[in-house]
Short mmCIF file of C-alpha atoms in Angstrom, two decimals:
data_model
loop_
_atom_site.label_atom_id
_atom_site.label_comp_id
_atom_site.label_asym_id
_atom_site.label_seq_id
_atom_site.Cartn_x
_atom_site.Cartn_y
_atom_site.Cartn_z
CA UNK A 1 0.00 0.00 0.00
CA UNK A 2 2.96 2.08 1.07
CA UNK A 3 4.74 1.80 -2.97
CA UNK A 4 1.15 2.13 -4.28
CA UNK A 5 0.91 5.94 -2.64
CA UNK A 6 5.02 6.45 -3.36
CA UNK A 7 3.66 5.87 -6.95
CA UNK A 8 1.07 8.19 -6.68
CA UNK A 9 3.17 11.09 -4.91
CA UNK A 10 5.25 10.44 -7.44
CA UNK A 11 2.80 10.96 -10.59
CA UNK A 12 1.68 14.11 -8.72
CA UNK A 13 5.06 15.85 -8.87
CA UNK A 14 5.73 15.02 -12.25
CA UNK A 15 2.16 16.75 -13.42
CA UNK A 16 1.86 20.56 -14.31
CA UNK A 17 0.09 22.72 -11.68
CA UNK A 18 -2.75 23.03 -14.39
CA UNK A 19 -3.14 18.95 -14.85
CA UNK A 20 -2.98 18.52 -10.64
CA UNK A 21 -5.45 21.70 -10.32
CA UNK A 22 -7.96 20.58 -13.14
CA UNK A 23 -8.08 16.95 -11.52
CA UNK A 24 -8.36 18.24 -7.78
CA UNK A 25 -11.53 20.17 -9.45
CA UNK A 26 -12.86 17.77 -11.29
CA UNK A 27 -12.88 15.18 -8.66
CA UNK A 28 -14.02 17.32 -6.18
CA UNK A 29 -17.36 18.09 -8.54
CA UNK A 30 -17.47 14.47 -9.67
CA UNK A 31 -17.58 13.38 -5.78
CA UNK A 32 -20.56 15.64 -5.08
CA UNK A 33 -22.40 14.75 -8.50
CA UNK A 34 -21.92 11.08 -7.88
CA UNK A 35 -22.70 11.68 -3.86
CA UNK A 36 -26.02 13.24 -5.25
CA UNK A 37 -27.04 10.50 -7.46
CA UNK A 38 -26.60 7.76 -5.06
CA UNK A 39 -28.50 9.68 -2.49
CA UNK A 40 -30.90 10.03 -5.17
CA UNK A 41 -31.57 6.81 -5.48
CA UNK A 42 -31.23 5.95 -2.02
CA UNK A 43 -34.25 8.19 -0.61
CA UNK A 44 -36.28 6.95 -4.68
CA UNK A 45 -35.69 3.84 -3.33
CA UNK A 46 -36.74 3.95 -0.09
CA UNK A 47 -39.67 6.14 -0.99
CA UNK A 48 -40.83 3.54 -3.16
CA UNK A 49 -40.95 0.61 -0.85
CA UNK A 50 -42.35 2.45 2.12
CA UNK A 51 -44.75 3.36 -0.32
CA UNK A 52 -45.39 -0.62 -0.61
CA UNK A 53 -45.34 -1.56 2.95
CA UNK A 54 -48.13 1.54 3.70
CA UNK A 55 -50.46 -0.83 1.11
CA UNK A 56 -49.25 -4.20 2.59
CA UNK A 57 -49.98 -2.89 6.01
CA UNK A 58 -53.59 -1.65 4.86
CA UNK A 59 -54.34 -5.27 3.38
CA UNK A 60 -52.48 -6.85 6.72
CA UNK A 61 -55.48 -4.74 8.66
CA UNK A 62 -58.37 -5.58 6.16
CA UNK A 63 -57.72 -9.24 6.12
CA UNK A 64 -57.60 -9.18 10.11
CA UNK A 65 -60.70 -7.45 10.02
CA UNK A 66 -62.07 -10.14 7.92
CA UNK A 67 -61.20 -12.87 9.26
CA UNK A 68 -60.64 -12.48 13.13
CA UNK A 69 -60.14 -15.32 14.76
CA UNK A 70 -59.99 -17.73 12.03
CA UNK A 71 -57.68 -20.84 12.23
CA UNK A 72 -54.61 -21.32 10.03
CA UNK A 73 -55.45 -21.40 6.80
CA UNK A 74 -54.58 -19.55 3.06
CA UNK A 75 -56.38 -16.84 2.84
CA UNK A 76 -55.88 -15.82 -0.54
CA UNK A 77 -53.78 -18.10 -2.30
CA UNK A 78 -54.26 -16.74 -5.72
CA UNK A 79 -50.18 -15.15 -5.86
CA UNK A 80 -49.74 -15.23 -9.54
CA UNK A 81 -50.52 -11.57 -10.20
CA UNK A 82 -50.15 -10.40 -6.63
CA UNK A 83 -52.27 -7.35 -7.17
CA UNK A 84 -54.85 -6.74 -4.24
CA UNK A 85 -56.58 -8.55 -2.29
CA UNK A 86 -52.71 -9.59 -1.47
CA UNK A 87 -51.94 -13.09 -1.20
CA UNK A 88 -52.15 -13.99 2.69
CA UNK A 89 -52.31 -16.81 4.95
CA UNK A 90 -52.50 -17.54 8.25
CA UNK A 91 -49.44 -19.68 10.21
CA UNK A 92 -49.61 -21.38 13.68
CA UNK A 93 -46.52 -21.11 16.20
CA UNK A 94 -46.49 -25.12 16.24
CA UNK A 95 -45.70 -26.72 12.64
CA UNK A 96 -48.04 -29.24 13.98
CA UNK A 97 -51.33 -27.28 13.48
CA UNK A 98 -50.53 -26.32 10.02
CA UNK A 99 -53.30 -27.41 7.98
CA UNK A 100 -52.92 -30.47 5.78
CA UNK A 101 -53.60 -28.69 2.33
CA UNK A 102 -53.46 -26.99 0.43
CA UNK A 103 -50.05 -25.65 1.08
CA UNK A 104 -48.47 -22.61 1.87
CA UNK A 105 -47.87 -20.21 -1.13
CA UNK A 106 -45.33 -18.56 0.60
CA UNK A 107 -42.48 -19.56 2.35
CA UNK A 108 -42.79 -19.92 5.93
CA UNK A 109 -39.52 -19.79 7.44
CA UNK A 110 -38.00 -19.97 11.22
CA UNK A 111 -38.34 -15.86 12.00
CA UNK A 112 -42.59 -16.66 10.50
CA UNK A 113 -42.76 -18.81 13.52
CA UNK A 114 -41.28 -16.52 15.93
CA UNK A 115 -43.52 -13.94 15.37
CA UNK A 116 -46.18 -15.88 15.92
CA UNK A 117 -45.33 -17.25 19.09
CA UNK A 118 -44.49 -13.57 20.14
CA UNK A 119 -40.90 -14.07 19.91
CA UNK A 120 -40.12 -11.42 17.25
CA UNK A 121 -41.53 -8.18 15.95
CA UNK A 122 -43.51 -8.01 12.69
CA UNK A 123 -41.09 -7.49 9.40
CA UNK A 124 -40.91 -6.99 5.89
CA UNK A 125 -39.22 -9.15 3.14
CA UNK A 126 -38.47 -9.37 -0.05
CA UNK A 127 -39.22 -12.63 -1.73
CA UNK A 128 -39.93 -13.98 -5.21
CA UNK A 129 -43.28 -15.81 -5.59
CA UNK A 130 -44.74 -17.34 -8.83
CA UNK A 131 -41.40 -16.48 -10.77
CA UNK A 132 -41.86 -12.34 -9.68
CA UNK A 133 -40.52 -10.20 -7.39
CA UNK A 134 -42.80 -9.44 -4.41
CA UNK A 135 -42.71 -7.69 -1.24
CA UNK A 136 -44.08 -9.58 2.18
CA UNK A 137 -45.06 -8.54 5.49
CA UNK A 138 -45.10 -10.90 8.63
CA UNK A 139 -47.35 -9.60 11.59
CA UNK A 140 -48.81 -11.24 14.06
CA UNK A 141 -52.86 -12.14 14.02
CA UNK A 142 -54.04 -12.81 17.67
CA UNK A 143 -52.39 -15.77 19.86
CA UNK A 144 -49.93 -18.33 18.74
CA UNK A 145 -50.42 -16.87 14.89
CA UNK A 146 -48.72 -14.66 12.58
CA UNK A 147 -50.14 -13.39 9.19
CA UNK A 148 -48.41 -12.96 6.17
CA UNK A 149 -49.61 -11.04 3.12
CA UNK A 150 -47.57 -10.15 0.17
CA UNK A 151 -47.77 -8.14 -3.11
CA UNK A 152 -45.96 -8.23 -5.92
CA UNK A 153 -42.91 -5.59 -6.50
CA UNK A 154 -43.04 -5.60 -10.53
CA UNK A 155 -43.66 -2.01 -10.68
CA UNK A 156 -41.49 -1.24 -7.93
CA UNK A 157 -38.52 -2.59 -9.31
CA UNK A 158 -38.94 -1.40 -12.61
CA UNK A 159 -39.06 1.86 -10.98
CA UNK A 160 -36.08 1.35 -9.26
CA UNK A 161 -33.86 -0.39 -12.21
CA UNK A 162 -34.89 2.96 -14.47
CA UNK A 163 -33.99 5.36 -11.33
CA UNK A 164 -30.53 3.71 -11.03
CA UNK A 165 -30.36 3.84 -15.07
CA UNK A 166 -31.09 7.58 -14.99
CA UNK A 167 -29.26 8.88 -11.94
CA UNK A 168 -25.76 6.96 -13.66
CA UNK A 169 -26.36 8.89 -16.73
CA UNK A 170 -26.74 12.35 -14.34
CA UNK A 171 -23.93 10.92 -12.77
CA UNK A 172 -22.02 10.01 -15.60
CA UNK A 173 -22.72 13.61 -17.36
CA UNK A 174 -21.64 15.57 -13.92
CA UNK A 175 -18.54 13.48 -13.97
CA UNK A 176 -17.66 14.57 -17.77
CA UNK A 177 -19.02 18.36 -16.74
CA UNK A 178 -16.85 18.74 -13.78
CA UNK A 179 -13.72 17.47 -15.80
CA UNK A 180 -14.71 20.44 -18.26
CA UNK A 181 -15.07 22.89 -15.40
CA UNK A 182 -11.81 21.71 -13.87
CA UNK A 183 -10.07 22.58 -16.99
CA UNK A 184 -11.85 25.66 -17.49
CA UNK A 185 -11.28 26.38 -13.63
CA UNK A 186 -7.46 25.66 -13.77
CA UNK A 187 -6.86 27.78 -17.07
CA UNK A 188 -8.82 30.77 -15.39
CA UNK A 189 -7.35 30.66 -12.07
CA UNK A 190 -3.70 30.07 -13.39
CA UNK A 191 -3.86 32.69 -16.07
CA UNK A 192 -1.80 35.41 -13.79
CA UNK A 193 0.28 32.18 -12.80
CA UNK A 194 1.09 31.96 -16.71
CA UNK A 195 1.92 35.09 -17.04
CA UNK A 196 3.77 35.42 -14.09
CA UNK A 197 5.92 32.64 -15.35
CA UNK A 198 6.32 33.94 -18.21
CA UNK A 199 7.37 36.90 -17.18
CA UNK A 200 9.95 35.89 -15.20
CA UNK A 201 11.26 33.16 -17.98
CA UNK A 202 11.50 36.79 -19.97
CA UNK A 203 13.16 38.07 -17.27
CA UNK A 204 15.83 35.25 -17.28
CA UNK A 205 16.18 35.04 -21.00
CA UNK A 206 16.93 38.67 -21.29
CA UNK A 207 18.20 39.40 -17.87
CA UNK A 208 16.13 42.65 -17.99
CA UNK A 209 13.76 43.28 -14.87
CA UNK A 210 12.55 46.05 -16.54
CA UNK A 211 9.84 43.73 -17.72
CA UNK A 212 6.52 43.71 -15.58
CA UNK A 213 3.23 41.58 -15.45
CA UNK A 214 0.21 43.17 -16.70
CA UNK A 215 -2.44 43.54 -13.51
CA UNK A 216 -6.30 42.97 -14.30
CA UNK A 217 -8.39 45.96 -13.72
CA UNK A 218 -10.25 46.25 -10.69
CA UNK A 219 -10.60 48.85 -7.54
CA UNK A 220 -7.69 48.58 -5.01
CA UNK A 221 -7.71 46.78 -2.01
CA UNK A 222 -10.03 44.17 -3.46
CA UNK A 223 -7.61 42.22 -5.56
CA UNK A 224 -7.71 38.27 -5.21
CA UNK A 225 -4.59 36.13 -3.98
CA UNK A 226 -3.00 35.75 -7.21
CA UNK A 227 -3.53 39.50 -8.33
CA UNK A 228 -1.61 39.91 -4.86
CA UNK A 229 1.17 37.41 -5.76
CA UNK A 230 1.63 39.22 -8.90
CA UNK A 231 1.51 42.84 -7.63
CA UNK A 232 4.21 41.59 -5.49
CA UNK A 233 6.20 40.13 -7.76
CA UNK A 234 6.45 43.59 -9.70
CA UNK A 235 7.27 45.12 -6.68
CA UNK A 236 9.67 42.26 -6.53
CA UNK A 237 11.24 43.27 -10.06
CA UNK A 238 11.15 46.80 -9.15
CA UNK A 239 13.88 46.74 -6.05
CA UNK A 240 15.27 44.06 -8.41
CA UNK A 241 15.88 46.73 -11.06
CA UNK A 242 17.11 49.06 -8.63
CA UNK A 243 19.46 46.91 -7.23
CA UNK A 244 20.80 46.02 -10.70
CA UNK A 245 20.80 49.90 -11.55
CA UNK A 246 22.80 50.53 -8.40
CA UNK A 247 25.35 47.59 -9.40
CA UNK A 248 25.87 48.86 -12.23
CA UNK A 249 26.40 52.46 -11.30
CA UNK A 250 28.68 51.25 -8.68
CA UNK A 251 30.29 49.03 -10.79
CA UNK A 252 30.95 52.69 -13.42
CA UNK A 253 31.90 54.68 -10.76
CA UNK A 254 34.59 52.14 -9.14
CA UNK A 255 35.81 51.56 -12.64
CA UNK A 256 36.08 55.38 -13.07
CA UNK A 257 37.53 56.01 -9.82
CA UNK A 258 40.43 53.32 -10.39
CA UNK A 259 41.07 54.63 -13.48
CA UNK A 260 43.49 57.34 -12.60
CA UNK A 261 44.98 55.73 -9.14
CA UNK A 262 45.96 52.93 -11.69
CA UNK A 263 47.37 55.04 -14.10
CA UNK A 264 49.14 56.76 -12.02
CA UNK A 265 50.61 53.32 -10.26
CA UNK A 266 51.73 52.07 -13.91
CA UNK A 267 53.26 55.59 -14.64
CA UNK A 268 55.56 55.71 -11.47
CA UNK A 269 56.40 51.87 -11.83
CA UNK A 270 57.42 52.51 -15.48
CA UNK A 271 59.94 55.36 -13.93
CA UNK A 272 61.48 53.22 -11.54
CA UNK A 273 61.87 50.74 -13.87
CA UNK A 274 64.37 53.06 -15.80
CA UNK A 275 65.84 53.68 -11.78
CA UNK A 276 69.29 53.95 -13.47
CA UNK A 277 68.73 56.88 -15.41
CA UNK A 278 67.04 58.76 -12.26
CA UNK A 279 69.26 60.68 -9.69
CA UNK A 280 68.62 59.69 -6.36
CA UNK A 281 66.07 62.10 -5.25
CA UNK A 282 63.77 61.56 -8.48
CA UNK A 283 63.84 57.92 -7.55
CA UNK A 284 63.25 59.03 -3.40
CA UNK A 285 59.94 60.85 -5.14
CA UNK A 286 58.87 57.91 -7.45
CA UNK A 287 58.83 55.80 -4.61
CA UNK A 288 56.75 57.79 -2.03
CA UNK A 289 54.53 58.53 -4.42
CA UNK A 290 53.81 54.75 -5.86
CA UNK A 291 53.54 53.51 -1.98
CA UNK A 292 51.11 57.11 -1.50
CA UNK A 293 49.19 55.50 -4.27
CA UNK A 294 48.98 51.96 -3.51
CA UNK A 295 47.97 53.01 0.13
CA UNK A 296 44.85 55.13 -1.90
CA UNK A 297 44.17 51.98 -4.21
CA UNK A 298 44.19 49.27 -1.64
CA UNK A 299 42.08 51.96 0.96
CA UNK A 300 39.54 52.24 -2.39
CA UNK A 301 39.35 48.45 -2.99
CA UNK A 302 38.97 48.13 0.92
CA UNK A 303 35.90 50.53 1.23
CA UNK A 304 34.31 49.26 -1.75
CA UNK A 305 34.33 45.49 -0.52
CA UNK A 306 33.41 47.23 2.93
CA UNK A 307 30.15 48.78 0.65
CA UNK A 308 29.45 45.30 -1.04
CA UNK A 309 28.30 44.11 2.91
CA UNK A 310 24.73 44.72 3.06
CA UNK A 311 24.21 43.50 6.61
CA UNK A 312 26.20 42.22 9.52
CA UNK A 313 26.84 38.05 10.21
CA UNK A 314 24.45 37.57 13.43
CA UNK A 315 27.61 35.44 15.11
CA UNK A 316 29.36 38.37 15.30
CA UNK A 317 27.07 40.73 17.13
CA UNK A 318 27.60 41.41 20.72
CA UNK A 319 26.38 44.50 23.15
CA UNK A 320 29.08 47.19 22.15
CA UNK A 321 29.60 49.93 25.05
CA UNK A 322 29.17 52.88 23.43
CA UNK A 323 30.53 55.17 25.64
CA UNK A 324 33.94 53.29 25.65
CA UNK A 325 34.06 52.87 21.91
CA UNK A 326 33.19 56.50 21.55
CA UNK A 327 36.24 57.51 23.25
CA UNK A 328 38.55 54.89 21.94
CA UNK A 329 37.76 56.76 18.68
CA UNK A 330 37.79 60.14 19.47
CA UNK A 331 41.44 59.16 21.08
CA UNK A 332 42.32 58.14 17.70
CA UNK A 333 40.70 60.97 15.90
CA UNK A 334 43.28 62.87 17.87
CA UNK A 335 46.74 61.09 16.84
CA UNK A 336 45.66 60.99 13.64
CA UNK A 337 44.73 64.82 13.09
CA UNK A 338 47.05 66.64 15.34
CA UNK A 339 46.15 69.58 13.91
CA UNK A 340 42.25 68.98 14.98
CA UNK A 341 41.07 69.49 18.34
CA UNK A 342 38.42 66.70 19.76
CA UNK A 343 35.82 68.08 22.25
CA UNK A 344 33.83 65.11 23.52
CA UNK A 345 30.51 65.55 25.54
CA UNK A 346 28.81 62.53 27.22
CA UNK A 347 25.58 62.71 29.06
CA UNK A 348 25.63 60.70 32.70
CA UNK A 349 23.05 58.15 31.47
CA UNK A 350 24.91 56.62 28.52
CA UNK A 351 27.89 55.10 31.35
CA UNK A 352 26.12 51.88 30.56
CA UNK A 353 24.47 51.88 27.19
CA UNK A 354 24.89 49.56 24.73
CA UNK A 355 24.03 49.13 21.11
CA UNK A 356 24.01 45.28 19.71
CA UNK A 357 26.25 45.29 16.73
CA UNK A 358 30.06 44.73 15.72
CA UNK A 359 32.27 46.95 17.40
CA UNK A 360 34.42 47.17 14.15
CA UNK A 361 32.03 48.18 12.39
CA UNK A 362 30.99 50.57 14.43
CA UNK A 363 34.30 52.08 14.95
CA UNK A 364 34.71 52.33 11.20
CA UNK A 365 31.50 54.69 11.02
CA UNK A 366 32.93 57.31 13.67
CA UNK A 367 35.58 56.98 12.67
CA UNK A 368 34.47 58.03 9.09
CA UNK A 369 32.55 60.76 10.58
CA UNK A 370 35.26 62.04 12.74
CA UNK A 371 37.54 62.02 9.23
CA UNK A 372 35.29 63.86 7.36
CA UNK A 373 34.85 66.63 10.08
CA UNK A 374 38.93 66.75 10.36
CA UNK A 375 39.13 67.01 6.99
CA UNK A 376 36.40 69.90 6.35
CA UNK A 377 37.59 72.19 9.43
CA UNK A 378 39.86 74.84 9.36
CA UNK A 379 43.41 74.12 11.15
CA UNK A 380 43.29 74.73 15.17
CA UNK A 381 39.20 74.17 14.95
CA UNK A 382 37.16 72.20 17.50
CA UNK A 383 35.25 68.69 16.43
CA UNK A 384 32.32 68.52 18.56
CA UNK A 385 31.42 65.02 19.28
CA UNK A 386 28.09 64.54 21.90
CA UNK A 387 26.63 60.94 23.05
CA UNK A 388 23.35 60.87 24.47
CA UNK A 389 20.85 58.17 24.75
CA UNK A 390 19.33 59.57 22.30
CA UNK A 391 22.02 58.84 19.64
CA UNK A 392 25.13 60.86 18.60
CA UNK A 393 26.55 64.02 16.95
CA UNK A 394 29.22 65.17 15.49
CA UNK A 395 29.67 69.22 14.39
CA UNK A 396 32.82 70.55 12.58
CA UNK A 397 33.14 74.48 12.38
CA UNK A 398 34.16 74.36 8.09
CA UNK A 399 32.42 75.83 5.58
CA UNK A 400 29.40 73.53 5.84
CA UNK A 401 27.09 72.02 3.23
CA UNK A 402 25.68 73.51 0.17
CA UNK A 403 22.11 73.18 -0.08
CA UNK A 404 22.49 71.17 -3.59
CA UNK A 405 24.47 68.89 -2.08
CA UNK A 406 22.74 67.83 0.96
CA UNK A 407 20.90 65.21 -0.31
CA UNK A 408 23.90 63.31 -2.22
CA UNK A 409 26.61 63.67 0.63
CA UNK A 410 25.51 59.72 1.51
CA UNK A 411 25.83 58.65 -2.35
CA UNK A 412 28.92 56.66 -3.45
CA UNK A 413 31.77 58.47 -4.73
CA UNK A 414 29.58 61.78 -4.39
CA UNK A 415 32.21 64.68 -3.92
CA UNK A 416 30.85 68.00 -3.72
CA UNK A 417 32.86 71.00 -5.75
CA UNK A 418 34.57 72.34 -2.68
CA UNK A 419 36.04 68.98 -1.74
CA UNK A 420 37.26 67.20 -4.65
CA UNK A 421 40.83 69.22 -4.21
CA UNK A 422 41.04 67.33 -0.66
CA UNK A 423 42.18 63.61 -0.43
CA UNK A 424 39.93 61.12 -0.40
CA UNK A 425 37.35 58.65 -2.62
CA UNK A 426 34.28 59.89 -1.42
CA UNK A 427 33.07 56.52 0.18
CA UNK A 428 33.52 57.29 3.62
CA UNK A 429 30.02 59.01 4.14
CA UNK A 430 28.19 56.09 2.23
CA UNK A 431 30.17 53.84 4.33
CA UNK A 432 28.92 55.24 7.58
CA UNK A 433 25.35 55.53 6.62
CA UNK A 434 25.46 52.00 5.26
CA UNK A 435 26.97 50.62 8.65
CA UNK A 436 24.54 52.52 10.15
CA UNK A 437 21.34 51.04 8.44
CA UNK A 438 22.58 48.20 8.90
CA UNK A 439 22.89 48.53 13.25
CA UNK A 440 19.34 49.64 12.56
CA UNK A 441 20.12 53.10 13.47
CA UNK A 442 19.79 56.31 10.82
CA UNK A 443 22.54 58.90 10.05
CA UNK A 444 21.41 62.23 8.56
CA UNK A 445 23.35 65.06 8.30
CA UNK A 446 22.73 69.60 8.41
CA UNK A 447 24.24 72.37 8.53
CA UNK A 448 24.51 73.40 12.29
CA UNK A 449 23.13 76.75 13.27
CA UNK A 450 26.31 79.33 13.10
CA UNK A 451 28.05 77.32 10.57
CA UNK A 452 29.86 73.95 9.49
CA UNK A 453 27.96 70.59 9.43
CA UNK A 454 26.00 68.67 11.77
CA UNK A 455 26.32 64.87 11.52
CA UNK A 456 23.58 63.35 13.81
CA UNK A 457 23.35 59.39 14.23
CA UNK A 458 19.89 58.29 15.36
CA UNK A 459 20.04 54.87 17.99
CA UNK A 460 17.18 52.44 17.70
CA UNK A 461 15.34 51.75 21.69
CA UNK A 462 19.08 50.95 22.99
CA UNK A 463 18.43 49.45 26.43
CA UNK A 464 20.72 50.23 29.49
CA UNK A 465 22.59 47.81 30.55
CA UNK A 466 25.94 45.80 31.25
CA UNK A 467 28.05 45.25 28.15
#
């Protein structure tokens, strides 16, 4: 039984979706039509007989009427036709008092006796008398008697052979009309799944999500569950697309910005390849400027792999102290840009606050932050850095943001016109906003009032507590 329903399992998964849909359908509608028949026919059926009994137990009362009290005997023995009077007779308890002749014309069995000693309750039965079907009741008729009349069942079971005949053609036409309406059913219910499908075969022959799947009319907020699959499957293709537009930009941009770091790598290694015709100090310059460059080229490569992490690995979070890694930074801000100086402002409540994420990764982000203000202020200016529970800020005292550029200072490689004279690959900011997003916290940044920019990193509900 087992390998019959591995076999079956088996046929399932190799059919379309259409095929298993149209036969789930179909027998579903074929179940109820042949359900409904055979009811049908059950409560015909039954209707029919009772129908017989009511007249068997009207002739059972008239012939009791008739002849009350009378000793065993056949009644009406004429059983050929069976048509009323019904054939009756009467039967003792004791096979001894049965009367000599004529005999009985129908059979008197074991149960016949027991009803008439009392034994047993009155019954119907079907029996066949003078080669025809016929329908007989046993009763009982006073003491130590029973009665038993019959008629015949001709009609009846003609009525019930052409009932059955009928109600298997109904049946047989609901089974061929619910494999149509399966079919219809499964090729109208799959028709967004089609197109869905093909769709997304487009979509994989031409590896162009550009290509959407037309929606059926209809008000919104009333669509059905496939409508919904496919309105999210464009919406699907649509941060598809944008992801594939921001690969590709990224992709142009990296390729543009390691165009002239490279350049300028082969350039200088071509010169020192001719060392001997250099003097000492154009070879001392060659050199610091190929290891400047290599130290810019492998810092770009860095960031950009740092970029191509959309989220952090959940075995390396832990509750980072943020407190302690803001002034680990700001510490390093400080050796780094002597020229800078680091003002550093905690509130009371943030001794023990923690923020679940990677400390690295975290450090890279102020540190990006603290970088960009260093780089933007003016020499012997103050880098305000604040941590509250709220989340953190950092404020430089430079020349600030231009209003066009305030919305692209988190884009990648995004260098506005004052700043494309100062060092750098313009990947930091994107960095720290991307590290950011992905600690579930948001990084905007201002101008702050009285000049230079504002930097403000928004925490998610960090909870107090030991890190």
């Amino acid at each position: 039984m087992s390998g019959v329903r591995r076999l079956g399992a088996r046929w399932r998964r190799r059919r379309p979706v259409r095929t298993r849909l149209a036969l789930a359908a179909s027998a579903a509608v074929a179940v109820v039509a042949v359900g409904v028949c055979a009811a049908a026919f059950v409560v015909l059926r039954y209707s029919m007989y009772r129908q017989l009994d009511q007249n068997l137990t009207q002739s059972a009362t008239q012939v009791t009427q008739q002849h009350r009290g009378a000793a065993p005997d056949v009644l009406a023995g004429e059983c050929r036709f069976l048509a009323a009077p019904a054939c009756a007779q009467i039967v003792p308890a004791d096979p001894a008092d049965d009367p000599s002749a004529p005999p009985y014309p129908l059979p008197v069995s074991a149960p016949v006796r027991e009803v008439a000693a009392g034994e047993r309750a009155p019954y119907f039965t079907n029996i066949t008398v003078a080669g025809g079907p016929a329908r007989m009741l046993t009763t009982t008729f006073g003491r130590d008697k029973a009665l038993q009349v019959a008629l015949s069942a001709d009609k009846v079971e003609q009525g019930v052979r052409q009932a059955a005949w009928l109600l298997s053609l109904v049946g047989a036409a609901g089974v061929v009309l619910a494999g149509a309406l399966g079919y219809g059913v499964s090729r109208t219910g799959l028709a967004p799944v089609a197109r869905l499908t093909a769709t997304a075969e487009r979509i994989a022959a031409t590896r162009d999500p550009r290509h959407r799947i037309e929606l059926p009319p209809g008000p919104p907020g009333r669509e059905d569950e496939v409508t919904r699959l496919a309105t999210t499957f464009n919406t699907m293709l649509g941060e598809l697309e944008k992801s594939v537009t921001a690969q590709r930009r990224l992709v142009a941009d990296a390729s543009h910005e390691l165009r002239t770091p490279l350049t300028s790598l082969r350039t200088n290694a071509e010169l020192l390849a001719r060392a001997d015709r250099l003097t000492d100090s154009q070879r001392e310059r060659a050199s610091a400027a190929l290891a400047r460059q290599l130290r810019e080229v492998t810092g770009l490569v860095n960031d950009l792999i740092e970029l191509a992490r959309d989220e952090e690995p959940d075995p390396l979070l832990e509750a980072v102290a943020l407190r302690q890694l803001t002034e680990h930074v700001v510490e390093t801000a400080r050796a780094h840009w002597p020229a800078t100086r680091f003002t550093l402002w905690t509130d009371d409540a943030v001794a023990e606050l923690t923020l679940p994420g990677v400390p690295a990764r975290l450090s890279r982000l102020l540190t990006n932050l603290l970088d960009n203000a260093a780089k933007f202020s003016p020499p012997g200016a103050a880098v305000e850095v604040a941590l509250t529970t709220v989340g953190l800020t950092v404020r430089d005292h430079g020349p600030g943001i231009a209003p066009q550029d305030v919305p692209y200072v988190f884009d990648r490689f995004y260098r506005a016109e004052s700043a494309r004279a100062l060092p750098g690959s313009g990947l930091g900011l994107a960095m720290a906003r991307q590290i950011a997003r992905a600690h579930r916290c948001e990084l905007t940044a201002e101008n702050a009032p009285g000049g230079g920019a504002l930097f403000r990193l928004t925490f998610p509900a960090a909870a107090p507590g030991p890190p």
